[in-house]
mmCIF file of C-alpha atoms in Angstrom:
data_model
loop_
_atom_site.group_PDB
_atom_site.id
_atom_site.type_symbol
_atom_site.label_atom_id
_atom_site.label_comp_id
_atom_site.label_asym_id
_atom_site.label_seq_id
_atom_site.Cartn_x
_atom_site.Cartn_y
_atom_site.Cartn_z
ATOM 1 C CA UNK A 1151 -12.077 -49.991 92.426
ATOM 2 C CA UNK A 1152 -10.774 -49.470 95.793
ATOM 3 C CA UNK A 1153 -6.709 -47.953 95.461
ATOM 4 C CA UNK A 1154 -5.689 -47.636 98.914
ATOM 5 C CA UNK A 1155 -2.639 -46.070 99.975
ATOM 6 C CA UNK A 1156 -0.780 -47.282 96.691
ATOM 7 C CA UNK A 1157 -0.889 -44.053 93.687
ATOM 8 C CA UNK A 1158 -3.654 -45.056 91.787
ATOM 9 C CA UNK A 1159 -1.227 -45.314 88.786
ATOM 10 C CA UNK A 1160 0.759 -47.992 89.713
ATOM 11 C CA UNK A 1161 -2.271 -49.798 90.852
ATOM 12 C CA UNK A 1162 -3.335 -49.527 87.257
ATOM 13 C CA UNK A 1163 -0.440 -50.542 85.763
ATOM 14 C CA UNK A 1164 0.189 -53.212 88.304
ATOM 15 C CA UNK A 1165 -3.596 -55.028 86.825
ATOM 16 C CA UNK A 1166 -3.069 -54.035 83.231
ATOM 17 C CA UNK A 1167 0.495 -55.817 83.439
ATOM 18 C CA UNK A 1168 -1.240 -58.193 85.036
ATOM 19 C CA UNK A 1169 -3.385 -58.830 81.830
ATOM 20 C CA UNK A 1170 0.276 -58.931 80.258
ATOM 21 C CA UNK A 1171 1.298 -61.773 81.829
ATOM 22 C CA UNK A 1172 -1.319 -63.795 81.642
ATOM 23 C CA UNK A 1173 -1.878 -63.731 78.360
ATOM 24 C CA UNK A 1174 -5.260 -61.755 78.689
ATOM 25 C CA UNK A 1175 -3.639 -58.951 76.632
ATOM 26 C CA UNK A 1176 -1.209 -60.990 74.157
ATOM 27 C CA UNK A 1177 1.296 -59.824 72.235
ATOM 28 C CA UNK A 1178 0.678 -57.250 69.438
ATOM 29 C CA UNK A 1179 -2.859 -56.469 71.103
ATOM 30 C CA UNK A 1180 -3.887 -52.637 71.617
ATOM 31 C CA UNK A 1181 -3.840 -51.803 75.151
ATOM 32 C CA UNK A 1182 -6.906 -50.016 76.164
ATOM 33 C CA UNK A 1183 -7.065 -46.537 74.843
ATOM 34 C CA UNK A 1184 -7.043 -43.563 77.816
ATOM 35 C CA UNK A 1185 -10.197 -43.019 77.335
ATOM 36 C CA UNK A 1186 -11.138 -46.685 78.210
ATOM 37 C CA UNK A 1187 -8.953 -46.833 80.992
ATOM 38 C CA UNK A 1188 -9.973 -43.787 82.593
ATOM 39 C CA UNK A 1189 -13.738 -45.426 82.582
ATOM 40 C CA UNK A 1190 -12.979 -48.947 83.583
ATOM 41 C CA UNK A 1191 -10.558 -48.165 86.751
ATOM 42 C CA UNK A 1192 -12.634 -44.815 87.022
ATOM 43 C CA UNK A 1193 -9.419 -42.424 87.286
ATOM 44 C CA UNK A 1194 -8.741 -39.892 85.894
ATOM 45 C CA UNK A 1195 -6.833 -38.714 82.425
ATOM 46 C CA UNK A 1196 -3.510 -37.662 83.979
ATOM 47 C CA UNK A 1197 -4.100 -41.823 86.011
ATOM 48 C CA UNK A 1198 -4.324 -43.173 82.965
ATOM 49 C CA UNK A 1199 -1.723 -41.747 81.037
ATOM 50 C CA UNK A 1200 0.635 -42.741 84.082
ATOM 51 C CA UNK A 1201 -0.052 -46.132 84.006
ATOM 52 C CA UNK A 1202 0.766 -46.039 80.507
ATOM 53 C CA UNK A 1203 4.161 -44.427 81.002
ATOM 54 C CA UNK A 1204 4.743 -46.783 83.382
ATOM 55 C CA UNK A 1205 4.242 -50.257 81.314
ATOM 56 C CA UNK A 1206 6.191 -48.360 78.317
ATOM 57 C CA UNK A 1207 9.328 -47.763 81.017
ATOM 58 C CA UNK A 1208 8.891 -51.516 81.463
ATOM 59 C CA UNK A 1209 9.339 -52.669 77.982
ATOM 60 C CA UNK A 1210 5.688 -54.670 78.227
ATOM 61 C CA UNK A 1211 4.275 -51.854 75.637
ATOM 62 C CA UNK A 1212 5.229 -49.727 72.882
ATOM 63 C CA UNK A 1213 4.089 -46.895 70.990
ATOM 64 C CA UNK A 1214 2.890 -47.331 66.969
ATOM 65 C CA UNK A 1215 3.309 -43.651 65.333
ATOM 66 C CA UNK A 1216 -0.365 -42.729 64.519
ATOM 67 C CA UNK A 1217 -2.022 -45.942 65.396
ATOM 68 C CA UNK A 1218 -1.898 -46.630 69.487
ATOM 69 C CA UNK A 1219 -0.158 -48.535 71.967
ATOM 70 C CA UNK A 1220 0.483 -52.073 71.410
ATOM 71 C CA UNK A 1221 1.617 -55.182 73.696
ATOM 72 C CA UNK A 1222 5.394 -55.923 73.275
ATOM 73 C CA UNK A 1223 6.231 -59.914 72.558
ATOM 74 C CA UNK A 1224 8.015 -60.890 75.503
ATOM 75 C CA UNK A 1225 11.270 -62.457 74.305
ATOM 76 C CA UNK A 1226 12.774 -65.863 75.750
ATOM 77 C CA UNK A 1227 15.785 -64.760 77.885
ATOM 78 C CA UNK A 1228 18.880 -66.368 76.134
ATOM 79 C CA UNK A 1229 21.904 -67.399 77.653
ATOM 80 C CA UNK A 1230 25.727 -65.553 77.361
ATOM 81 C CA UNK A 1231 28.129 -67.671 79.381
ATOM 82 C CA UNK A 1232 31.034 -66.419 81.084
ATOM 83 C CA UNK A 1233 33.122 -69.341 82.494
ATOM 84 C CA UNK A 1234 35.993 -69.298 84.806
ATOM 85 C CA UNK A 1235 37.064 -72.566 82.862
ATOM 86 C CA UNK A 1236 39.750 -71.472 80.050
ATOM 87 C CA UNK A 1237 40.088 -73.402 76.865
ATOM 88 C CA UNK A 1238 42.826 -74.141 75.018
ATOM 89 C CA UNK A 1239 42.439 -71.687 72.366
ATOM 90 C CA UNK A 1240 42.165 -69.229 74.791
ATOM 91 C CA UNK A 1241 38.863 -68.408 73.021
ATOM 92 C CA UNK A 1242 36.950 -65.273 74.245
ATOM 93 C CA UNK A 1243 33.573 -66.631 76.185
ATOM 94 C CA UNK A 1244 31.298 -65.140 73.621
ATOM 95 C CA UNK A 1245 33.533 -67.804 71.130
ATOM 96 C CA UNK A 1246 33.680 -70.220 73.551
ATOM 97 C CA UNK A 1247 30.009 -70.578 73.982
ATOM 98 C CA UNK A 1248 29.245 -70.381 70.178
ATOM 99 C CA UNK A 1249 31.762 -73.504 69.908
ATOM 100 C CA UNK A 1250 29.633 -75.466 72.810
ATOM 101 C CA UNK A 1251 26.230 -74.858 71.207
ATOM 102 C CA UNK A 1252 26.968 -75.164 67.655
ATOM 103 C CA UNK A 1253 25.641 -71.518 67.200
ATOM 104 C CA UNK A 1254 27.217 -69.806 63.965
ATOM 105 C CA UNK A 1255 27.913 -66.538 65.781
ATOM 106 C CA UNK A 1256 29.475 -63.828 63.845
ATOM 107 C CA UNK A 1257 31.333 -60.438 65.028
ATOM 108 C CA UNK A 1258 32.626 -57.884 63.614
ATOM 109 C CA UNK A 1259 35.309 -55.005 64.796
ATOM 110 C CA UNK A 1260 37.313 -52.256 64.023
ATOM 111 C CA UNK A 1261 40.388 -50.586 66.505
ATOM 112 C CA UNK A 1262 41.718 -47.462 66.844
ATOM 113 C CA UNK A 1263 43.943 -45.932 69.347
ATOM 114 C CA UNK A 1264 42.826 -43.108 71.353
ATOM 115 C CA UNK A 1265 43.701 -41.280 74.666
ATOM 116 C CA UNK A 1266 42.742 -42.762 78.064
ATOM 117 C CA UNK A 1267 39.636 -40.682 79.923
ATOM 118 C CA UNK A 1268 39.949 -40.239 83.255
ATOM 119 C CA UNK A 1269 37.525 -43.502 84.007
ATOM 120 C CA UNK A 1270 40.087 -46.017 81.410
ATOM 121 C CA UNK A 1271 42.720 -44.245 83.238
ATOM 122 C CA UNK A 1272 41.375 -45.240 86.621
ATOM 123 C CA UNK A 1273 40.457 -48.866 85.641
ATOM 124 C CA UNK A 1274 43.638 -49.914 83.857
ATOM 125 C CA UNK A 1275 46.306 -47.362 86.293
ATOM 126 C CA UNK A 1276 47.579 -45.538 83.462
ATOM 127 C CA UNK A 1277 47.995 -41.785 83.673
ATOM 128 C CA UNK A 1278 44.869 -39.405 82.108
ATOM 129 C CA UNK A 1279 45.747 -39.205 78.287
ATOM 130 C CA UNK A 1280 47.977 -41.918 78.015
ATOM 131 C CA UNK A 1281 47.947 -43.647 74.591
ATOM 132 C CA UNK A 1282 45.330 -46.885 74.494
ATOM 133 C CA UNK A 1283 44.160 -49.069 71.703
ATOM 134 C CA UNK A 1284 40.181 -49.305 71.766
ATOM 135 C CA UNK A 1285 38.254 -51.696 70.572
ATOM 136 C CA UNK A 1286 34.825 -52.189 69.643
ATOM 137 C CA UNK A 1287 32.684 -55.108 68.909
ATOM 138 C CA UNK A 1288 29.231 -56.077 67.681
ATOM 139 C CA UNK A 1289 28.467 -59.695 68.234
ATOM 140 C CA UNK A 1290 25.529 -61.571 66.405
ATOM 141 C CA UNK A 1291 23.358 -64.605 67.192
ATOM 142 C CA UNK A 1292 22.454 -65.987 63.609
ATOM 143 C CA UNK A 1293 22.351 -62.435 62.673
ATOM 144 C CA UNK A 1294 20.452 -60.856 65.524
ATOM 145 C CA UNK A 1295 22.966 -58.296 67.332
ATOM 146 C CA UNK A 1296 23.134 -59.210 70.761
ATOM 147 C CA UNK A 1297 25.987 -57.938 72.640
ATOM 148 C CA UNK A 1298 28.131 -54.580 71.735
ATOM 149 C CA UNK A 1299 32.070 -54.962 73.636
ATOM 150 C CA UNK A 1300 34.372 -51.836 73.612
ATOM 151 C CA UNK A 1301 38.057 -52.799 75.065
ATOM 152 C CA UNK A 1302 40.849 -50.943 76.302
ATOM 153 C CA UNK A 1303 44.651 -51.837 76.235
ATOM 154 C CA UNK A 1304 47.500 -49.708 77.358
ATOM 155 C CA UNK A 1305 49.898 -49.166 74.402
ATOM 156 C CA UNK A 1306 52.605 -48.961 76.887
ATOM 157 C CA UNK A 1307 51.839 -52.840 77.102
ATOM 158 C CA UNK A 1308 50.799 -54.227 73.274
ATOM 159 C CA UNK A 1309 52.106 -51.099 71.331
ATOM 160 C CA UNK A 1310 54.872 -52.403 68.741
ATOM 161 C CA UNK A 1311 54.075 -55.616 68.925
ATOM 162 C CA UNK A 1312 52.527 -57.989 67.145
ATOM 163 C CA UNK A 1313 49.531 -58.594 69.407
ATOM 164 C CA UNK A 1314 49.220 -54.507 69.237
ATOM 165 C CA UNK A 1315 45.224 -54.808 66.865
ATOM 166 C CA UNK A 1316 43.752 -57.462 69.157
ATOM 167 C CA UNK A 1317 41.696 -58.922 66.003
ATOM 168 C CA UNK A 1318 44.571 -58.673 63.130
ATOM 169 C CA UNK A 1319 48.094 -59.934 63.053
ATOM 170 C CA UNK A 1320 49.002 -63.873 63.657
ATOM 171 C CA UNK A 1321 46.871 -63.968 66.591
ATOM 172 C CA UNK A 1322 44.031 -61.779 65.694
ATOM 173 C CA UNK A 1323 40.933 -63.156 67.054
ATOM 174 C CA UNK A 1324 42.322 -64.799 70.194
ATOM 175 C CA UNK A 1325 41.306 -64.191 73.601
ATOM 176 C CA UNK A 1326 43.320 -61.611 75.975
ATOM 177 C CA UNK A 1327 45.036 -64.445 77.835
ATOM 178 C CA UNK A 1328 46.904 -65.975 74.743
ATOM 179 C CA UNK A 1329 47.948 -62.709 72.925
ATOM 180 C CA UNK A 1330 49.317 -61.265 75.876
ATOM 181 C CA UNK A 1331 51.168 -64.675 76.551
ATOM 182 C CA UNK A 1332 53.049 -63.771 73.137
ATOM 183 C CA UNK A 1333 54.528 -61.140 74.690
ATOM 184 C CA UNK A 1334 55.485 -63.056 77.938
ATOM 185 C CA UNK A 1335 52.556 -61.158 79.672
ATOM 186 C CA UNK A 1336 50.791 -63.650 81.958
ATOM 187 C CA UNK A 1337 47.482 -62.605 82.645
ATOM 188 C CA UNK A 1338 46.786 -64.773 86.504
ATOM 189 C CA UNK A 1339 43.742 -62.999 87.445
ATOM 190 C CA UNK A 1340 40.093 -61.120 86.224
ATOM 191 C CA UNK A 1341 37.637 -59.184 87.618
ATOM 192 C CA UNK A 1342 34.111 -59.279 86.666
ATOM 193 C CA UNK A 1343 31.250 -56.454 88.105
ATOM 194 C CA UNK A 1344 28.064 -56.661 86.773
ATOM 195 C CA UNK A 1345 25.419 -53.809 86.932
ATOM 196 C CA UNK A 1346 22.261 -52.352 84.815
ATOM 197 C CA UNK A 1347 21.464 -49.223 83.565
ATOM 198 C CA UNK A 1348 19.335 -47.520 80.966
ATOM 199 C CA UNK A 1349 20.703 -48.075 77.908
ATOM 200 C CA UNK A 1350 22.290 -45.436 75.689
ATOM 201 C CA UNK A 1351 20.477 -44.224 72.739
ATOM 202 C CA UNK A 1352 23.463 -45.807 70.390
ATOM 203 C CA UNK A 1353 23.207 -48.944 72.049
ATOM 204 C CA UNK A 1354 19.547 -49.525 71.946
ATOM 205 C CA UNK A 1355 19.528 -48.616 68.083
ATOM 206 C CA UNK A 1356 22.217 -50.857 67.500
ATOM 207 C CA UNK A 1357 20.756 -54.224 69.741
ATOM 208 C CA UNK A 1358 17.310 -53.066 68.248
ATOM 209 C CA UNK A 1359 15.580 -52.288 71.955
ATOM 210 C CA UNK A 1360 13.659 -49.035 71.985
ATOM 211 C CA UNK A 1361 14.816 -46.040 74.442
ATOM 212 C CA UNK A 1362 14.342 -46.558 78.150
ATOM 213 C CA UNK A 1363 15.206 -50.279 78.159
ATOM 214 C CA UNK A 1364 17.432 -51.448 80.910
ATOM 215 C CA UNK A 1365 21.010 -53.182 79.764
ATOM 216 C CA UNK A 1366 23.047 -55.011 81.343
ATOM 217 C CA UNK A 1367 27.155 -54.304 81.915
ATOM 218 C CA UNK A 1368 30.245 -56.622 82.588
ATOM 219 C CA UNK A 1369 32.801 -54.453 83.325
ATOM 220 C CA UNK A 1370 35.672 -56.856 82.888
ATOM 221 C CA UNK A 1371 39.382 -56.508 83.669
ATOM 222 C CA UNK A 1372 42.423 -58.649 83.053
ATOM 223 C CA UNK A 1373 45.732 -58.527 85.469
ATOM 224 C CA UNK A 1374 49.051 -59.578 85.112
ATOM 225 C CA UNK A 1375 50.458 -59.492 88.415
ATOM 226 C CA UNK A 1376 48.725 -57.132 89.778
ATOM 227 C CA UNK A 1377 48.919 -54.613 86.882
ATOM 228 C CA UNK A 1378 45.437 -54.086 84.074
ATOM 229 C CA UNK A 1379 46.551 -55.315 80.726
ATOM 230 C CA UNK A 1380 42.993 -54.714 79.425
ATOM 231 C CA UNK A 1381 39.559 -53.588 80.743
ATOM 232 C CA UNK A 1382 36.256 -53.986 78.736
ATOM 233 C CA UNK A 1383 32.919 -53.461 78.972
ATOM 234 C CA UNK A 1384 30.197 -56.116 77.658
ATOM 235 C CA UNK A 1385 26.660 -54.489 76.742
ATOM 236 C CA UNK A 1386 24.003 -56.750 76.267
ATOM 237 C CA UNK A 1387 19.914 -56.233 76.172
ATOM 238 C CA UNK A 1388 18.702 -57.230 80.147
ATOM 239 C CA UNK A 1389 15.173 -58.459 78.234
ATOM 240 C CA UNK A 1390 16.523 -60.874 76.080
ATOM 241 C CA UNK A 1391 19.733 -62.290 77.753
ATOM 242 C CA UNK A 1392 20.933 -63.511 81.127
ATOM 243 C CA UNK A 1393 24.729 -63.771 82.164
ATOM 244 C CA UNK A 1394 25.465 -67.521 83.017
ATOM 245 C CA UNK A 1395 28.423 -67.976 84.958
ATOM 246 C CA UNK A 1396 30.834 -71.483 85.172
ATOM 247 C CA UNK A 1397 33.033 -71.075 88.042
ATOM 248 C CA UNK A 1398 35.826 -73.682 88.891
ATOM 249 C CA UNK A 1399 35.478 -75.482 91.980
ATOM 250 C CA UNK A 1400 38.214 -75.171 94.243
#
């Protein structure tokens, strides 16, 4: 086999992922051992064992303690929306979407208040330290986690009041729009960046991917006139979701 200028390792890869795709090597089927690979693209160990790293980084293959490498099912991509449109509940998207589809999603939550870091600081304009009530989620597709939220709030905004625990009180469960209304906060604007990175070794163990799998991140923020009233960010697995967006036409 003729490499060219490409590392022979990725030119490897590149025709055993190949193989992937096509269905030549389906899912839960050995890949070729080192040794075989090393004979059939005549390269050598250190090649080989490359080209493996390579389609493990990937998510295409994963490691069995004891008995080999094996070909990863390749999950349907599902959807999570995120919609510009806001409903009258002033559900959360993640609620809004289970409503749509009929999908009995489930969450579950727990708050505590902390002190900002220096990056909730930046993102919501508080000072470094100031108090904050965080937030974290773990939502579930009939049962499957699928998306891990942790929110921030400036106490100097919620605290005292009834809409202080964003999922207890009267209005426990709504979305950031309609609790802060209770308190005559109106939240006119949000911001939305999305990015991928690695995932953290928490994460992964909690949406079940294994380490080196790439997640994707809506950092989200909520203003009221200029000022953050609340900054999140959304976590979900970038192999088995996509991030739909429903923007208003103006």
């Amino acid at each position: 086999m003729t490499f060219g200028e490409q590392p022979a390792y990725l030119r490897v890869a590149s025709d055993l992922r190949e193989k992937i795709v096509n269905g030549s090597l389906p899912p839960h089927t050995r890949l070729p051992s080192q040794a075989r690979i090393r004979e059939e693209y005549g390269v050598s160990d250190t090649v080989a064992l490359e080209a493996r790293k390579v389609l493990m980084a990937e998510g295409l293959v994963e490691g069995r303690s004891g008995s080999g490498t094996y070909v990863r099912e390749r999950p349907v991509p599902r959807r999570v929306s995120r919609s510009g449109f806001r409903p009258p509940s002033g559900a959360s998207p993640f609620r809004q979407e289970q409503a749509e589809e009929g999908v009995r999603g489930t969450w579950e939550s727990s708050s505590e208040q902390e002190c900002a870091s220096p990056e909730t600081a930046a993102r919501l304009g508080i000072q470094l330290g100031d108090r904050v009530m965080r937030t974290r989620y773990l939502y579930r597709d009939a049962g499957e986690p699928m998306m891990i939220s942790t929110s921030w709030e400036p106490l100097e905004v919620t605290g005292r009041t009834p809409v202080m625990l964003p999922e207890e009180g009267p209005l426990g469960g709504c979305g950031v729009v309609e609790r802060m209304a209770a308190i005559d906060v109106v939240v006119d604007n949000v911001v939305e960046q999305v990015g991928a990175r690695p995932g953290l070794a928490e994460e992964l163990l909690t949406l079940g991917g294994v380490p080196g799998h790439v997640v994707m991140v809506v950092e989200r923020t909520y203003y009221a006139s200029g000022r953050a009233v609340e900054t999140a960010d959304v976590v979900v697995p970038a192999d088995r979701y996509r991030v739909a967006y429903h923007l208003p036409v103006r």
